[in-house]
mmCIF file of C-alpha atoms and ligand atoms in Angstrom:
data_model
loop_
_atom_site.group_PDB
_atom_site.id
_atom_site.type_symbol
_atom_site.label_atom_id
_atom_site.label_comp_id
_atom_site.label_asym_id
_atom_site.label_seq_id
_atom_site.Cartn_x
_atom_site.Cartn_y
_atom_site.Cartn_z
ATOM 1 C CA MET A 1 0.000 0.000 0.000
ATOM 2 C CA SER A 2 1.502 3.350 -1.003
ATOM 3 C CA THR A 3 1.608 5.527 2.122
ATOM 4 C CA SER A 4 2.294 8.678 0.134
ATOM 5 C CA ASN A 5 -0.879 8.227 -1.937
ATOM 6 C CA ILE A 6 -2.908 7.666 1.201
ATOM 7 C CA GLU A 7 -1.391 10.778 2.801
ATOM 8 C CA GLU A 8 -2.136 12.824 -0.288
ATOM 9 C CA ALA A 9 -5.737 11.620 -0.388
ATOM 10 C CA ILE A 10 -6.083 12.545 3.294
ATOM 11 C CA SER A 11 -4.825 16.074 2.724
ATOM 12 C CA ILE A 12 -7.129 16.572 -0.294
ATOM 13 C CA LEU A 13 -10.123 15.457 1.777
ATOM 14 C CA GLN A 14 -9.126 17.764 4.597
ATOM 15 C CA GLU A 15 -8.926 20.753 2.305
ATOM 16 C CA SER A 16 -12.215 19.979 0.607
ATOM 17 C CA GLN A 17 -15.275 22.123 1.348
ATOM 18 C CA HIS A 18 -17.588 20.474 -1.178
ATOM 19 C CA LEU A 19 -16.936 16.784 -1.466
ATOM 20 C CA VAL A 20 -18.688 14.330 -3.733
ATOM 21 C CA VAL A 21 -18.213 10.604 -3.162
ATOM 22 C CA PHE A 22 -19.014 8.435 -6.182
ATOM 23 C CA THR A 23 -19.268 4.672 -5.802
ATOM 24 C CA GLY A 24 -19.711 1.665 -8.060
ATOM 25 C CA ALA A 25 -20.044 -2.084 -7.770
ATOM 26 C CA GLY A 26 -16.427 -2.354 -6.527
ATOM 27 C CA VAL A 27 -17.356 -0.866 -3.155
ATOM 28 C CA SER A 28 -19.692 -3.818 -2.561
ATOM 29 C CA THR A 29 -17.557 -6.755 -3.762
ATOM 30 C CA GLU A 30 -16.069 -7.130 -0.273
ATOM 31 C CA SER A 31 -19.628 -7.559 1.009
ATOM 32 C CA GLY A 32 -19.935 -10.569 -1.303
ATOM 33 C CA ILE A 33 -21.765 -9.040 -4.296
ATOM 34 C CA PRO A 34 -19.842 -9.634 -7.549
ATOM 35 C CA ASP A 35 -19.296 -6.623 -9.797
ATOM 36 C CA PHE A 36 -19.970 -6.677 -13.533
ATOM 37 C CA ARG A 37 -16.540 -6.400 -15.103
ATOM 38 C CA SER A 38 -13.950 -8.045 -12.828
ATOM 39 C CA PRO A 39 -12.838 -11.582 -13.833
ATOM 40 C CA GLY A 40 -15.592 -13.896 -12.604
ATOM 41 C CA GLY A 41 -17.941 -10.887 -12.476
ATOM 42 C CA ILE A 42 -21.525 -11.034 -13.683
ATOM 43 C CA TRP A 43 -20.768 -10.348 -17.386
ATOM 44 C CA ASP A 44 -18.346 -13.292 -17.455
ATOM 45 C CA ARG A 45 -21.295 -15.555 -16.799
ATOM 46 C CA TYR A 46 -24.303 -13.906 -18.436
ATOM 47 C CA ASP A 47 -25.084 -12.020 -21.621
ATOM 48 C CA PRO A 48 -25.887 -8.371 -20.850
ATOM 49 C CA MET A 49 -28.180 -8.294 -23.916
ATOM 50 C CA ASP A 50 -30.585 -10.605 -22.061
ATOM 51 C CA PHE A 51 -31.144 -7.933 -19.434
ATOM 52 C CA THR A 52 -31.817 -4.832 -21.512
ATOM 53 C CA ILE A 53 -35.103 -2.957 -21.305
ATOM 54 C CA GLN A 54 -35.812 -4.139 -24.876
ATOM 55 C CA ALA A 55 -35.366 -7.770 -23.795
ATOM 56 C CA PHE A 56 -37.803 -7.126 -20.928
ATOM 57 C CA ARG A 57 -40.375 -5.518 -23.243
ATOM 58 C CA ASN A 58 -39.993 -8.098 -26.030
ATOM 59 C CA ASP A 59 -40.529 -11.104 -23.812
ATOM 60 C CA PRO A 60 -41.171 -10.380 -20.127
ATOM 61 C CA VAL A 61 -41.721 -14.050 -19.292
ATOM 62 C CA ALA A 62 -38.321 -15.062 -20.731
ATOM 63 C CA TYR A 63 -36.732 -12.054 -18.980
ATOM 64 C CA TRP A 64 -38.083 -13.124 -15.589
ATOM 65 C CA GLU A 65 -37.142 -16.758 -16.203
ATOM 66 C CA ARG A 66 -33.528 -15.679 -16.843
ATOM 67 C CA ARG A 67 -33.553 -13.409 -13.792
ATOM 68 C CA LEU A 68 -34.815 -16.219 -11.557
ATOM 69 C CA GLU A 69 -32.285 -18.646 -13.041
ATOM 70 C CA MET A 70 -29.520 -16.126 -12.325
ATOM 71 C CA ARG A 71 -30.722 -15.795 -8.747
ATOM 72 C CA ALA A 72 -30.828 -19.573 -8.258
ATOM 73 C CA GLU A 73 -27.200 -19.770 -9.434
ATOM 74 C CA GLN A 74 -25.846 -16.844 -7.443
ATOM 75 C CA GLU A 75 -23.481 -17.651 -4.604
ATOM 76 C CA PHE A 76 -25.027 -15.375 -2.006
ATOM 77 C CA GLU A 77 -28.378 -14.585 -0.452
ATOM 78 C CA TRP A 78 -29.306 -10.918 -0.544
ATOM 79 C CA SER A 79 -30.597 -11.232 3.026
ATOM 80 C CA ASP A 80 -27.076 -12.190 4.250
ATOM 81 C CA ILE A 81 -25.326 -9.218 2.643
ATOM 82 C CA GLU A 82 -23.999 -6.535 4.964
ATOM 83 C CA PRO A 83 -22.111 -3.273 4.465
ATOM 84 C CA ASN A 84 -18.319 -3.520 4.677
ATOM 85 C CA ALA A 85 -15.605 -1.294 6.103
ATOM 86 C CA ALA A 86 -15.606 0.991 3.041
ATOM 87 C CA HIS A 87 -19.375 1.635 3.242
ATOM 88 C CA ARG A 88 -19.026 2.349 6.958
ATOM 89 C CA ALA A 89 -16.085 4.726 6.496
ATOM 90 C CA ILE A 90 -18.008 6.640 3.796
ATOM 91 C CA ALA A 91 -20.927 6.928 6.231
ATOM 92 C CA ASP A 92 -18.534 8.253 8.933
ATOM 93 C CA LEU A 93 -17.223 10.831 6.506
ATOM 94 C CA GLY A 94 -20.752 12.031 5.772
ATOM 95 C CA GLN A 95 -21.649 12.271 9.436
ATOM 96 C CA ALA A 96 -18.532 14.111 10.490
ATOM 97 C CA GLU A 97 -18.490 16.651 7.716
ATOM 98 C CA PRO A 98 -21.634 16.552 5.636
ATOM 99 C CA PHE A 99 -20.508 16.172 2.067
ATOM 100 C CA ASN A 100 -22.704 17.474 -0.658
ATOM 101 C CA TRP A 101 -23.616 14.159 -2.172
ATOM 102 C CA LEU A 102 -22.930 10.469 -2.264
ATOM 103 C CA ILE A 103 -23.583 9.467 -5.865
ATOM 104 C CA THR A 104 -23.837 5.705 -6.328
ATOM 105 C CA GLN A 105 -24.314 3.453 -9.316
ATOM 106 C CA ASN A 106 -25.156 0.641 -6.937
ATOM 107 C CA VAL A 107 -28.641 -0.677 -6.458
ATOM 108 C CA ASP A 108 -27.925 -2.696 -3.306
ATOM 109 C CA GLY A 109 -28.875 -0.144 -0.601
ATOM 110 C CA LEU A 110 -25.703 -0.855 1.414
ATOM 111 C CA HIS A 111 -24.783 2.823 1.851
ATOM 112 C CA GLN A 112 -28.107 3.360 3.629
ATOM 113 C CA ASP A 113 -27.516 0.249 5.756
ATOM 114 C CA ALA A 114 -24.070 1.577 6.727
ATOM 115 C CA GLY A 115 -25.621 4.797 8.038
ATOM 116 C CA SER A 116 -25.172 7.280 5.192
ATOM 117 C CA ASN A 117 -27.988 9.811 5.223
ATOM 118 C CA PRO A 118 -30.534 8.696 2.584
ATOM 119 C CA GLU A 119 -31.197 12.366 1.765
ATOM 120 C CA ASN A 120 -27.592 12.739 0.575
ATOM 121 C CA ILE A 121 -27.616 9.625 -1.590
ATOM 122 C CA LEU A 122 -28.229 9.862 -5.333
ATOM 123 C CA GLU A 123 -28.981 6.402 -6.705
ATOM 124 C CA LEU A 124 -28.186 6.869 -10.384
ATOM 125 C CA HIS A 125 -29.296 3.370 -11.343
ATOM 126 C CA GLY A 126 -32.249 3.055 -8.978
ATOM 127 C CA THR A 127 -32.649 0.485 -6.235
ATOM 128 C CA ARG A 128 -33.388 -3.222 -6.073
ATOM 129 C CA ARG A 129 -35.250 -2.598 -2.819
ATOM 130 C CA LYS A 130 -38.244 -1.204 -4.701
ATOM 131 C CA ALA A 131 -40.307 -2.405 -7.624
ATOM 132 C CA LYS A 132 -42.017 -0.241 -10.217
ATOM 133 C CA CYS A 133 -44.945 -0.636 -12.554
ATOM 134 C CA MET A 134 -43.970 0.042 -16.160
ATOM 135 C CA GLY A 135 -47.612 0.960 -16.871
ATOM 136 C CA CYS A 136 -48.618 3.476 -14.184
ATOM 137 C CA ASP A 137 -45.152 4.109 -12.678
ATOM 138 C CA ARG A 138 -46.378 3.139 -9.190
ATOM 139 C CA ARG A 139 -43.529 2.266 -6.774
ATOM 140 C CA MET A 140 -43.862 -0.518 -4.245
ATOM 141 C CA ASP A 141 -41.730 -2.449 -1.812
ATOM 142 C CA THR A 142 -39.803 -5.261 -3.371
ATOM 143 C CA GLY A 143 -41.698 -7.691 -1.088
ATOM 144 C CA VAL A 144 -44.808 -7.212 -3.251
ATOM 145 C CA LEU A 145 -42.826 -8.259 -6.328
ATOM 146 C CA GLU A 146 -41.228 -11.199 -4.501
ATOM 147 C CA ARG A 147 -44.639 -12.518 -3.427
ATOM 148 C CA LYS A 148 -45.912 -12.330 -6.971
ATOM 149 C CA LEU A 149 -42.804 -14.082 -8.298
ATOM 150 C CA GLU A 150 -43.395 -16.902 -5.829
ATOM 151 C CA GLN A 151 -47.152 -17.224 -6.047
ATOM 152 C CA GLU A 152 -48.376 -16.002 -9.442
ATOM 153 C CA PRO A 153 -47.666 -16.934 -13.044
ATOM 154 C CA LEU A 154 -44.956 -14.910 -14.810
ATOM 155 C CA PRO A 155 -44.722 -12.072 -15.586
ATOM 156 C CA PRO A 156 -45.617 -10.243 -12.361
ATOM 157 C CA ARG A 157 -48.262 -7.574 -12.948
ATOM 158 C CA CYS A 158 -49.476 -4.428 -11.174
ATOM 159 C CA ASP A 159 -52.618 -4.775 -9.008
ATOM 160 C CA SER A 160 -53.800 -1.302 -10.067
ATOM 161 C CA CYS A 161 -53.320 -1.213 -13.850
ATOM 162 C CA ASP A 162 -52.160 -4.730 -14.800
ATOM 163 C CA GLY A 163 -48.934 -3.214 -16.174
ATOM 164 C CA LEU A 164 -45.671 -5.148 -16.087
ATOM 165 C CA LEU A 165 -43.671 -5.008 -12.852
ATOM 166 C CA LYS A 166 -39.920 -4.663 -12.800
ATOM 167 C CA ARG A 167 -37.340 -3.921 -10.134
ATOM 168 C CA ALA A 168 -36.859 -0.156 -9.700
ATOM 169 C CA THR A 169 -33.383 -0.392 -11.204
ATOM 170 C CA VAL A 170 -32.238 1.152 -14.468
ATOM 171 C CA SER A 171 -31.729 -1.539 -17.119
ATOM 172 C CA PHE A 172 -29.460 -1.089 -20.132
ATOM 173 C CA GLY A 173 -31.338 1.045 -22.651
ATOM 174 C CA GLU A 174 -33.529 2.659 -19.976
ATOM 175 C CA SER A 175 -33.241 6.357 -19.077
ATOM 176 C CA LEU A 176 -31.716 7.383 -15.789
ATOM 177 C CA PRO A 177 -34.044 9.218 -13.378
ATOM 178 C CA ARG A 178 -33.843 12.779 -14.735
ATOM 179 C CA ASP A 179 -33.865 14.604 -11.357
ATOM 180 C CA VAL A 180 -31.138 12.335 -9.936
ATOM 181 C CA LEU A 181 -28.960 12.830 -13.006
ATOM 182 C CA THR A 182 -29.462 16.621 -12.960
ATOM 183 C CA THR A 183 -28.539 16.881 -9.279
ATOM 184 C CA SER A 184 -25.534 14.585 -9.838
ATOM 185 C CA ARG A 185 -24.294 16.793 -12.686
ATOM 186 C CA GLU A 186 -24.753 19.949 -10.593
ATOM 187 C CA ALA A 187 -22.926 18.386 -7.647
ATOM 188 C CA SER A 188 -20.081 17.245 -9.899
ATOM 189 C CA THR A 189 -19.784 20.713 -11.409
ATOM 190 C CA SER A 190 -19.630 22.545 -8.087
ATOM 191 C CA CYS A 191 -17.564 20.174 -5.905
ATOM 192 C CA ASP A 192 -13.896 20.748 -5.112
ATOM 193 C CA CYS A 193 -13.096 17.068 -4.542
ATOM 194 C CA PHE A 194 -14.573 14.069 -6.343
ATOM 195 C CA LEU A 195 -13.722 10.753 -4.715
ATOM 196 C CA VAL A 196 -14.350 7.618 -6.808
ATOM 197 C CA VAL A 197 -14.559 4.283 -4.993
ATOM 198 C CA GLY A 198 -14.857 0.994 -6.894
ATOM 199 C CA SER A 199 -16.016 1.859 -10.375
ATOM 200 C CA SER A 200 -14.604 0.956 -13.782
ATOM 201 C CA LEU A 201 -16.033 4.308 -14.970
ATOM 202 C CA SER A 202 -17.144 2.655 -18.167
ATOM 203 C CA VAL A 203 -20.924 3.068 -17.988
ATOM 204 C CA GLU A 204 -22.280 6.344 -19.360
ATOM 205 C CA PRO A 205 -23.579 8.816 -18.398
ATOM 206 C CA ALA A 206 -22.333 7.998 -14.882
ATOM 207 C CA ALA A 207 -18.753 7.796 -16.103
ATOM 208 C CA SER A 208 -18.844 11.372 -17.418
ATOM 209 C CA LEU A 209 -19.295 12.810 -13.912
ATOM 210 C CA PRO A 210 -15.633 12.614 -12.810
ATOM 211 C CA ARG A 211 -14.696 14.303 -16.099
ATOM 212 C CA VAL A 212 -17.186 17.091 -15.390
ATOM 213 C CA ALA A 213 -15.738 17.487 -11.883
ATOM 214 C CA ALA A 214 -12.120 17.582 -13.093
ATOM 215 C CA ARG A 215 -12.966 20.019 -15.880
ATOM 216 C CA ASN A 216 -14.449 22.369 -13.279
ATOM 217 C CA GLY A 217 -11.366 22.319 -11.100
ATOM 218 C CA ALA A 218 -12.146 19.552 -8.577
ATOM 219 C CA GLU A 219 -9.363 17.305 -7.320
ATOM 220 C CA LEU A 220 -10.085 13.779 -8.505
ATOM 221 C CA VAL A 221 -9.151 10.879 -6.216
ATOM 222 C CA ILE A 222 -9.711 7.363 -7.576
ATOM 223 C CA ILE A 223 -9.700 4.206 -5.498
ATOM 224 C CA ASN A 224 -10.188 1.266 -7.839
ATOM 225 C CA LEU A 225 -8.485 -2.108 -8.210
ATOM 226 C CA THR A 226 -8.023 -1.722 -11.957
ATOM 227 C CA GLU A 227 -7.257 1.187 -14.271
ATOM 228 C CA THR A 228 -10.018 3.556 -15.366
ATOM 229 C CA PRO A 229 -10.254 5.748 -18.481
ATOM 230 C CA VAL A 230 -9.893 8.922 -16.379
ATOM 231 C CA ASP A 231 -6.887 7.958 -14.245
ATOM 232 C CA HIS A 232 -4.803 10.524 -16.151
ATOM 233 C CA LEU A 233 -7.077 13.317 -14.845
ATOM 234 C CA ALA A 234 -6.736 12.258 -11.206
ATOM 235 C CA ARG A 235 -4.430 13.800 -8.630
ATOM 236 C CA VAL A 236 -4.278 10.472 -6.785
ATOM 237 C CA VAL A 237 -5.005 6.940 -8.034
ATOM 238 C CA ILE A 238 -4.984 4.104 -5.518
ATOM 239 C CA GLY A 239 -5.251 0.593 -6.981
ATOM 240 C CA GLU A 240 -6.107 -1.147 -3.730
ATOM 241 C CA LYS A 241 -9.156 -2.745 -2.150
ATOM 242 C CA ALA A 242 -11.679 -0.175 -0.981
ATOM 243 C CA GLY A 243 -12.117 -1.933 2.365
ATOM 244 C CA ASP A 244 -8.368 -1.609 3.028
ATOM 245 C CA VAL A 245 -7.815 2.000 2.025
ATOM 246 C CA VAL A 246 -11.047 3.960 2.492
ATOM 247 C CA PRO A 247 -11.113 3.498 6.318
ATOM 248 C CA PRO A 248 -7.535 4.789 6.930
ATOM 249 C CA ILE A 249 -8.092 7.698 4.534
ATOM 250 C CA VAL A 250 -11.322 8.710 6.274
ATOM 251 C CA GLU A 251 -9.791 8.182 9.700
ATOM 252 C CA GLY A 252 -6.787 10.334 8.754
ATOM 253 C CA ALA A 253 -8.952 13.084 7.298
ATOM 254 C CA LEU A 254 -11.204 13.207 10.370
ATOM 255 C CA GLU A 255 -8.347 12.900 12.871
ATOM 256 C CA ASN A 256 -6.414 15.835 11.484
ATOM 257 C CA GLU A 257 -9.548 17.914 11.455
ATOM 258 C CA GLU A 258 -9.998 17.824 15.248
HETATM 259 P P1 NAD B 301 -17.984 -2.386 -12.820
HETATM 260 O O1 NAD B 301 -18.221 -3.837 -12.607
HETATM 261 O O2 NAD B 301 -17.941 -1.876 -14.217
HETATM 262 O O3 NAD B 301 -16.591 -1.987 -12.142
HETATM 263 C C1 NAD B 301 -16.268 -2.318 -10.831
HETATM 264 C C2 NAD B 301 -14.851 -1.873 -10.590
HETATM 265 O O4 NAD B 301 -14.564 -2.059 -9.219
HETATM 266 C C3 NAD B 301 -13.812 -2.660 -11.386
HETATM 267 O O5 NAD B 301 -13.021 -1.764 -12.133
HETATM 268 C C4 NAD B 301 -12.979 -3.382 -10.319
HETATM 269 O O6 NAD B 301 -11.603 -3.384 -10.620
HETATM 270 C C5 NAD B 301 -13.240 -2.552 -9.095
HETATM 271 N N1 NAD B 301 -13.234 -3.291 -7.843
HETATM 272 C C6 NAD B 301 -13.737 -4.527 -7.584
HETATM 273 N N2 NAD B 301 -13.590 -4.836 -6.295
HETATM 274 C C7 NAD B 301 -12.972 -3.771 -5.720
HETATM 275 C C8 NAD B 301 -12.543 -3.488 -4.400
HETATM 276 N N3 NAD B 301 -12.705 -4.363 -3.408
HETATM 277 N N4 NAD B 301 -11.955 -2.295 -4.152
HETATM 278 C C9 NAD B 301 -11.739 -1.397 -5.154
HETATM 279 N N5 NAD B 301 -12.116 -1.625 -6.429
HETATM 280 C C10 NAD B 301 -12.740 -2.791 -6.701
HETATM 281 O O7 NAD B 301 -19.044 -1.605 -11.948
HETATM 282 P P2 NAD B 301 -19.538 -0.080 -12.049
HETATM 283 O O8 NAD B 301 -18.440 0.801 -12.494
HETATM 284 O O9 NAD B 301 -20.279 0.194 -10.796
HETATM 285 O O10 NAD B 301 -20.609 -0.023 -13.221
HETATM 286 C C11 NAD B 301 -21.376 -1.062 -13.683
HETATM 287 C C12 NAD B 301 -22.802 -1.206 -13.210
HETATM 288 O O11 NAD B 301 -22.766 -2.172 -12.221
HETATM 289 C C13 NAD B 301 -23.523 -0.106 -12.550
HETATM 290 O O12 NAD B 301 -24.546 0.261 -13.385
HETATM 291 C C14 NAD B 301 -24.183 -0.746 -11.295
HETATM 292 O O13 NAD B 301 -25.552 -0.409 -11.274
HETATM 293 C C15 NAD B 301 -24.034 -2.180 -11.533
HETATM 294 N N6 NAD B 301 -23.838 -3.140 -10.435
HETATM 295 C C16 NAD B 301 -24.199 -2.862 -9.154
HETATM 296 C C17 NAD B 301 -23.966 -3.789 -8.171
HETATM 297 C C18 NAD B 301 -24.381 -3.448 -6.765
HETATM 298 O O14 NAD B 301 -25.364 -2.739 -6.575
HETATM 299 N N7 NAD B 301 -23.645 -3.931 -5.767
HETATM 300 C C19 NAD B 301 -23.358 -5.012 -8.467
HETATM 301 C C20 NAD B 301 -23.013 -5.275 -9.811
HETATM 302 C C21 NAD B 301 -23.254 -4.323 -10.778
#
């Protein structure tokens, strides 16, 4: 672990008045949820084209069959998943010095479980903890969807309008929630430090946010196991596990503040 990089990240965080933390699937791998693009990740085992919004619309029964098959094969139970040290450190950072926003591409809800203030969290790709009706746009707890998946013929349908139900996550080909994206862009434009944790920065438009931040003068700090396309714009790049480096960085930043 490079101590000088950690020290530099600490001093950038200390100097920051408007911090944005941006997370991706890599912040949750140490909780046991595979990411998409690491070796052995989800796209090594499944075809992303089967999970687009078009695939859902074309054949919702086949879509749900594939989803349920994927769940039967997965090596973890969602109910066993807990936040890890990186999620907890990010929550500590938010509590000690409220940062503007925690922008996440994740749909797992682990930042909320770790204690980050839900009002500060921008879930760019939605959440798997809710379901939505594609007909009337009604939101409901995921338990409603789960019951239907267990007890009713596929595809699950809305009790109000008979529309198709889907998890409240953004599938490939589906638009991001406009208000969340607008606020994320504004936050990225006005922050002075943009801290990336665990993202390949390869999914647009999410991946454009660190570029927006850097272009507007923010210091970019990237913590990611593998290279990203914007590493050259960053002041500090740390290629280590989030659970190993985020806690000491946060601890250092908060310690020196007192
Ligand atoms: P990604 O799979 O494209 O990239 C993850 C990155 O994290 C990789 O570059 C990998 O090297 C890095 N990484 C893995 N483990 C790490 C660790 N312990 N510490 C530091 N870095 C680590 O994921 P992405 O950039 O978030 O974008 C892809 C999409 O994945 C997003 O749309 C997101 O919605 C979705 N996704 C979410 C979850 C989740 O909610 N937990 C899980 C899988 C995929």
